[in-house]
PDB file of C-alpha atoms in Angstrom:
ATOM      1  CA  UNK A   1       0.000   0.000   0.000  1.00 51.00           C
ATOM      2  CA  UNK A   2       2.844   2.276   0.599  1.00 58.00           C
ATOM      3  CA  UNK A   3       4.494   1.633  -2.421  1.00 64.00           C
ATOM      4  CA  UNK A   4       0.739   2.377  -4.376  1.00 63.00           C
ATOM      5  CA  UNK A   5       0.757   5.698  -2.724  1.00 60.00           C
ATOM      6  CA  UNK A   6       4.344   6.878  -3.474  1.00 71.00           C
ATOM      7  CA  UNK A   7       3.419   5.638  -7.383  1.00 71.00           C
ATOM      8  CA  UNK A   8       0.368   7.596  -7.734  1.00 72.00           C
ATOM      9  CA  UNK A   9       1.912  10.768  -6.035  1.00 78.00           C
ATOM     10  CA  UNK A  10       4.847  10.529  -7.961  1.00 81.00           C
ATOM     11  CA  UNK A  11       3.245  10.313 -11.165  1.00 85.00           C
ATOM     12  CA  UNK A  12       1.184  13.166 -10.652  1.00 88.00           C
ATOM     13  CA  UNK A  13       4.726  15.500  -8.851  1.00 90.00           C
ATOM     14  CA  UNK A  14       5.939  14.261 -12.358  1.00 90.00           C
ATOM     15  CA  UNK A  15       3.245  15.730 -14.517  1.00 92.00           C
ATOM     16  CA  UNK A  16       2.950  18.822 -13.029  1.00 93.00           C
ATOM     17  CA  UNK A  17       6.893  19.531 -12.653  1.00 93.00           C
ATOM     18  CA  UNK A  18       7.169  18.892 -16.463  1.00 92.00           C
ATOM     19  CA  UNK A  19       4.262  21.788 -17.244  1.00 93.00           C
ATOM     20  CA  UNK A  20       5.742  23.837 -15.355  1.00 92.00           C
ATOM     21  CA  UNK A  21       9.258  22.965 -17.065  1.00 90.00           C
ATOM     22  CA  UNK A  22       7.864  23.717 -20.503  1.00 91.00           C
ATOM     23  CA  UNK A  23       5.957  26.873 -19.360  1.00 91.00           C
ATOM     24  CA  UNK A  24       9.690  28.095 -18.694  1.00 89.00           C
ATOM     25  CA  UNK A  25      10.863  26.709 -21.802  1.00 85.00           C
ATOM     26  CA  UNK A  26      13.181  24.356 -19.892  1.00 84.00           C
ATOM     27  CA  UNK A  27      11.928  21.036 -20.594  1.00 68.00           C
ATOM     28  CA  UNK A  28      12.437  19.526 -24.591  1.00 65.00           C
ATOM     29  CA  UNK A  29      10.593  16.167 -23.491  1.00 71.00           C
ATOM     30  CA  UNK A  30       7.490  15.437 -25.782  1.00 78.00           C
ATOM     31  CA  UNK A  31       5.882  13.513 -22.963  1.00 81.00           C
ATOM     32  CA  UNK A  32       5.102  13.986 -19.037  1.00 82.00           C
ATOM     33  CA  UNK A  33       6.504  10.622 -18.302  1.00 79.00           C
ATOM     34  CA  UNK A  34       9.574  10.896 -19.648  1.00 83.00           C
ATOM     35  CA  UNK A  35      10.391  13.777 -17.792  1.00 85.00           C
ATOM     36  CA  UNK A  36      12.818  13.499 -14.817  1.00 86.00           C
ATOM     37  CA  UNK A  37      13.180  16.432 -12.521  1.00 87.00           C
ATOM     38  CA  UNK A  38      15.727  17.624 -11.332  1.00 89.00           C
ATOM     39  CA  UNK A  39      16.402  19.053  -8.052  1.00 92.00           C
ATOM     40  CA  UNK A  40      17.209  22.811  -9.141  1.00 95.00           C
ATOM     41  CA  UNK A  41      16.475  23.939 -12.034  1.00 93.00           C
ATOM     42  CA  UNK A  42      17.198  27.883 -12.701  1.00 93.00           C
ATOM     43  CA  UNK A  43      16.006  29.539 -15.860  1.00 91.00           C
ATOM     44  CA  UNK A  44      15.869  33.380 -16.740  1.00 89.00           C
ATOM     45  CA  UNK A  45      14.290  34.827 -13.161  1.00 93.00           C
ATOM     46  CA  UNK A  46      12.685  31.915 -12.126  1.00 95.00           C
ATOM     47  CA  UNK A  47      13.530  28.706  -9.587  1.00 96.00           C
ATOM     48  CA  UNK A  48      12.193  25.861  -9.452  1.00 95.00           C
ATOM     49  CA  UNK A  49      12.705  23.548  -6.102  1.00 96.00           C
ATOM     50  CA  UNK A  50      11.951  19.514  -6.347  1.00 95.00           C
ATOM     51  CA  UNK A  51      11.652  17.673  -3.378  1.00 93.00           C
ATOM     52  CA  UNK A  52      14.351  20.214  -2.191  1.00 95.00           C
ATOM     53  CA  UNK A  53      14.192  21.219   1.669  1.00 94.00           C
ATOM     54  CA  UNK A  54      14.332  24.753   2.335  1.00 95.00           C
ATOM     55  CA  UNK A  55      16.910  26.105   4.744  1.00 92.00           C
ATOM     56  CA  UNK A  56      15.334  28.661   7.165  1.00 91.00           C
ATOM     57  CA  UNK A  57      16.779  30.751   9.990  1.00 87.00           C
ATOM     58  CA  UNK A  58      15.004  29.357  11.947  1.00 88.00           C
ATOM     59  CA  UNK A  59      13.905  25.496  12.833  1.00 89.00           C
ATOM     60  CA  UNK A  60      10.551  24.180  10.353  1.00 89.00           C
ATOM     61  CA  UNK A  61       9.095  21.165  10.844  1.00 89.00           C
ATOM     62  CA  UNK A  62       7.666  20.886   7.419  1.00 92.00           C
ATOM     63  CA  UNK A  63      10.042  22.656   5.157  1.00 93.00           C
ATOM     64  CA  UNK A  64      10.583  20.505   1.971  1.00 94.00           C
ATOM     65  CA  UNK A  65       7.045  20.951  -0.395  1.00 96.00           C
ATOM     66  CA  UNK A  66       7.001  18.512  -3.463  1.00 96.00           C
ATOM     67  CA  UNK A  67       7.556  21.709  -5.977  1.00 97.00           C
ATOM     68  CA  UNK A  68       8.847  25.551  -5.344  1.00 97.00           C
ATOM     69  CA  UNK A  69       8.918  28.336  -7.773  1.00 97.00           C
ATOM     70  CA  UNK A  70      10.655  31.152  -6.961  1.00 97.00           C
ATOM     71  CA  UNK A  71       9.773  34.203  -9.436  1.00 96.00           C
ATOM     72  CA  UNK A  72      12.532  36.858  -8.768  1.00 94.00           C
ATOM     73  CA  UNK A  73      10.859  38.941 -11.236  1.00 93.00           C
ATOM     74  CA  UNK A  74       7.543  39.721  -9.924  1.00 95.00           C
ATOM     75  CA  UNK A  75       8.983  38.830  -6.215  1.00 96.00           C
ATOM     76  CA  UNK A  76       6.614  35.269  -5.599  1.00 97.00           C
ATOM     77  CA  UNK A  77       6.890  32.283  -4.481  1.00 98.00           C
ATOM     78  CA  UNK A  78       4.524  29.363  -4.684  1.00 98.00           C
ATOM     79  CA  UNK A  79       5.196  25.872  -2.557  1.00 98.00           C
ATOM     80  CA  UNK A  80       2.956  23.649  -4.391  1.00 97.00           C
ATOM     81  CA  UNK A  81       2.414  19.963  -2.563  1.00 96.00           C
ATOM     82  CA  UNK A  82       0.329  17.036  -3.702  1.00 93.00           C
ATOM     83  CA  UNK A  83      -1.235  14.505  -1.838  1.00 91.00           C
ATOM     84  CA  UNK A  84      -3.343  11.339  -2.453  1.00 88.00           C
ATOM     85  CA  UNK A  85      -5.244  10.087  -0.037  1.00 89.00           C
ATOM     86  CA  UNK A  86      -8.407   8.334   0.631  1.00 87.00           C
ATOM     87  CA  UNK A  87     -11.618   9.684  -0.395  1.00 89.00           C
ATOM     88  CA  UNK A  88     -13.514  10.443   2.445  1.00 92.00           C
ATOM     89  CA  UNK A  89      -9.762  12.485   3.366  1.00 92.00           C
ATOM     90  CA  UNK A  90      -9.470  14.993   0.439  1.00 93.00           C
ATOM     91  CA  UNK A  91     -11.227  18.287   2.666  1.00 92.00           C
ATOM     92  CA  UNK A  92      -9.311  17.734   5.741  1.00 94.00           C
ATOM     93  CA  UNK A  93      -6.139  16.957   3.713  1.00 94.00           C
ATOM     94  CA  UNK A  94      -6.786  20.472   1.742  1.00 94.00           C
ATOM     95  CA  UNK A  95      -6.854  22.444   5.160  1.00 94.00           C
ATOM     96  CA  UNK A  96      -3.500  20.000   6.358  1.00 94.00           C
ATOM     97  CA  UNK A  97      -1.867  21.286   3.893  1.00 94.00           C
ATOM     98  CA  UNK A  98      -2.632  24.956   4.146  1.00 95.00           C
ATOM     99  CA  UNK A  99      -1.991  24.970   7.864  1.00 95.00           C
ATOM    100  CA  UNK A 100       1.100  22.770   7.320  1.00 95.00           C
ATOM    101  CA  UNK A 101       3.178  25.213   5.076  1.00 96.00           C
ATOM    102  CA  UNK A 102       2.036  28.509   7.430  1.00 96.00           C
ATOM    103  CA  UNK A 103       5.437  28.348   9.166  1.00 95.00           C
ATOM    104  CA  UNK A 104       7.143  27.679   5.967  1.00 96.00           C
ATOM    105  CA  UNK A 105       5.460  30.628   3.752  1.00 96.00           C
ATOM    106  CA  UNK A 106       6.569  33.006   6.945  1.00 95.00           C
ATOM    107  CA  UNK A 107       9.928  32.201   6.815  1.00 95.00           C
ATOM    108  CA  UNK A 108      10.086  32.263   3.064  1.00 96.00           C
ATOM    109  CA  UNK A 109       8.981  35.880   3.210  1.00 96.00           C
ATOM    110  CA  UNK A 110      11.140  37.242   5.659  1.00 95.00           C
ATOM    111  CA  UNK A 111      14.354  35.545   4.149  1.00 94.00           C
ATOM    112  CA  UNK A 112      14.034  35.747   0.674  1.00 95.00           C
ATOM    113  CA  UNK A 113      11.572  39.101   0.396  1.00 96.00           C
ATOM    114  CA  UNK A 114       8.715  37.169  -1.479  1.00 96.00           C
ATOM    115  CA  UNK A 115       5.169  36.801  -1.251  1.00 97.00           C
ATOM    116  CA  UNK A 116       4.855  33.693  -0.559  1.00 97.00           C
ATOM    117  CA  UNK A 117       1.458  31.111  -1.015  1.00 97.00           C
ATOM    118  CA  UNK A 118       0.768  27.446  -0.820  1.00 97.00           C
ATOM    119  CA  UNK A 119      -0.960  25.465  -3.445  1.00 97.00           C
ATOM    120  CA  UNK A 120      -2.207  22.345  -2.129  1.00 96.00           C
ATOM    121  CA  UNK A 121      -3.142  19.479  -4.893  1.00 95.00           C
ATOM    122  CA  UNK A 122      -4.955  17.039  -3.467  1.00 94.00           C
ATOM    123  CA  UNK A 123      -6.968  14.162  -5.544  1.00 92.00           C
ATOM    124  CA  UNK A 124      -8.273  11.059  -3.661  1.00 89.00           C
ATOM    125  CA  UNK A 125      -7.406   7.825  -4.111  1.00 84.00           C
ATOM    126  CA  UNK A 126     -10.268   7.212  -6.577  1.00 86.00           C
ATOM    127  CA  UNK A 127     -10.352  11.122  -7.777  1.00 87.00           C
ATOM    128  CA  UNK A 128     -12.135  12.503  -6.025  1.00 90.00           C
ATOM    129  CA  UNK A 129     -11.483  16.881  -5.562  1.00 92.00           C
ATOM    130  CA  UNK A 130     -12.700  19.430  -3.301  1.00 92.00           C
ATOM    131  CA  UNK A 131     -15.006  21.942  -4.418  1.00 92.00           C
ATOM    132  CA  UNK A 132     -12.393  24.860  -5.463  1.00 91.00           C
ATOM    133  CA  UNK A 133      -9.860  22.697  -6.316  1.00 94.00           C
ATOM    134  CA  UNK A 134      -9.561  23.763  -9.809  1.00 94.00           C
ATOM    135  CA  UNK A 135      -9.008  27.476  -8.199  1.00 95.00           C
ATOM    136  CA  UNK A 136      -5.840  25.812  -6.823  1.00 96.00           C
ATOM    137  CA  UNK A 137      -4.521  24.572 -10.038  1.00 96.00           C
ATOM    138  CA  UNK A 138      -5.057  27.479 -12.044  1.00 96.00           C
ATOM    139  CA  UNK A 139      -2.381  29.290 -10.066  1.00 96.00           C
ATOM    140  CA  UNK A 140       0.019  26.406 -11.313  1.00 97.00           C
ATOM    141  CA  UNK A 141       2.216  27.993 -14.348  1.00 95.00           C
ATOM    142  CA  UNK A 142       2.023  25.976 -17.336  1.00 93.00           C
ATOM    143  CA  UNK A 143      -1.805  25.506 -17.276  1.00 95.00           C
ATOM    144  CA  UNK A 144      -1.662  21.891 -15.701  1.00 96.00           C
ATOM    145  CA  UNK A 145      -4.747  20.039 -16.793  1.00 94.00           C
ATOM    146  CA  UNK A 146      -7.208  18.495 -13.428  1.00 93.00           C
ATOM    147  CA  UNK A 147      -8.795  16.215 -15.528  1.00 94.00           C
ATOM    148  CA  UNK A 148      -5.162  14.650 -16.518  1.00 93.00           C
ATOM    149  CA  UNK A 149      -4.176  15.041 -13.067  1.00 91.00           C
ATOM    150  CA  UNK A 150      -6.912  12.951 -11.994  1.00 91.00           C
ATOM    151  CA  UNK A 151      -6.283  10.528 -15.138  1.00 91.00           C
ATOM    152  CA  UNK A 152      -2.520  10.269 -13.935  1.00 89.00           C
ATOM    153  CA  UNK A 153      -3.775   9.577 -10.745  1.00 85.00           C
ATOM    154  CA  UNK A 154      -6.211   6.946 -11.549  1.00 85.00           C
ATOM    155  CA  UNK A 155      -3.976   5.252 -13.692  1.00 83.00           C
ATOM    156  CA  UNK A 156      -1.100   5.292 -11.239  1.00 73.00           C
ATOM    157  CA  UNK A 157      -3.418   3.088  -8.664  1.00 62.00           C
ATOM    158  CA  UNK A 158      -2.586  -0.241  -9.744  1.00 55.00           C
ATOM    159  CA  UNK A 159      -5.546  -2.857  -9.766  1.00 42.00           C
TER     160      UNK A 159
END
């Protein structure tokens, strides 16, 4: 079951690290699953963070969010985490998320000087989304697709 869940959350990481690649011109792979991210990847003004932990000043507890962007150029950051849990999970795991990063998004702003914001992506297990989740993804750069988030999801979850 473990093994399931690090698949299906993977797969989905995967997709949505490789829009964001090719919205920054950075990625020349035709296809999402033949992407492989790397940890740091710098282009023009922007960063993007993989499964990178963030150093802070002063001691997180939750400091290393599946993707971060750092935009030097309009001075934002977004720490964008996915999860995949059960159904009957997705609203609480929504509000988890948004309380986890709190600390995080503080930090961010008063070391790097960015306005910071967490976008939690969370699909259950057999896709279900919260109301508003689309609201979520939309503030994802490279206009990643929830239905093929869900699709990579669903297809992830072996039978």
């Amino acid at each position: 079951m473990p093994d399931e869940y690090k698949n299906r959350h993977g797969r989905v990481e995967q997709y949505l690290h490789w829009k964001i690649c090719k919205h920054f011109y950075v990625n020349t792979y035709s296809y999402w699953y033949e992407h492989h991210p790397e940890s740091v990847t710098e282009v023009q003004d922007f960063t993007i963070l993989w499964d990178y932990p963030i150093h802070t000043d002063r001691t997180i507890q939750v400091n290393r969010p599946d993707i971060v962007i750092k935009d030097k150029k309009n001075n934002t950051c977004l720490l964008i985490d996915m999860s995949v849990p059960s159904d009957r999970n997705v609203s609480s795991k929504v509000y988890e998320k948004l309380a986890k990063y709190k600390d995080l998004e503080i930090e961010i702003e008063k070391m790097w000087h960015l306005k910071t914001n967490t976008i939690p992506v969370v699909i259950g297990a057999l896709g279900l989304i919260k109301k508003g989740t689309n609201q979520y993804v939309e503030k994802i750069p490279g206009d990643p697709s929830l239905q093929e988030i869900q699709k990579i999801e669903l297809n992830s979850t072996e039978q």
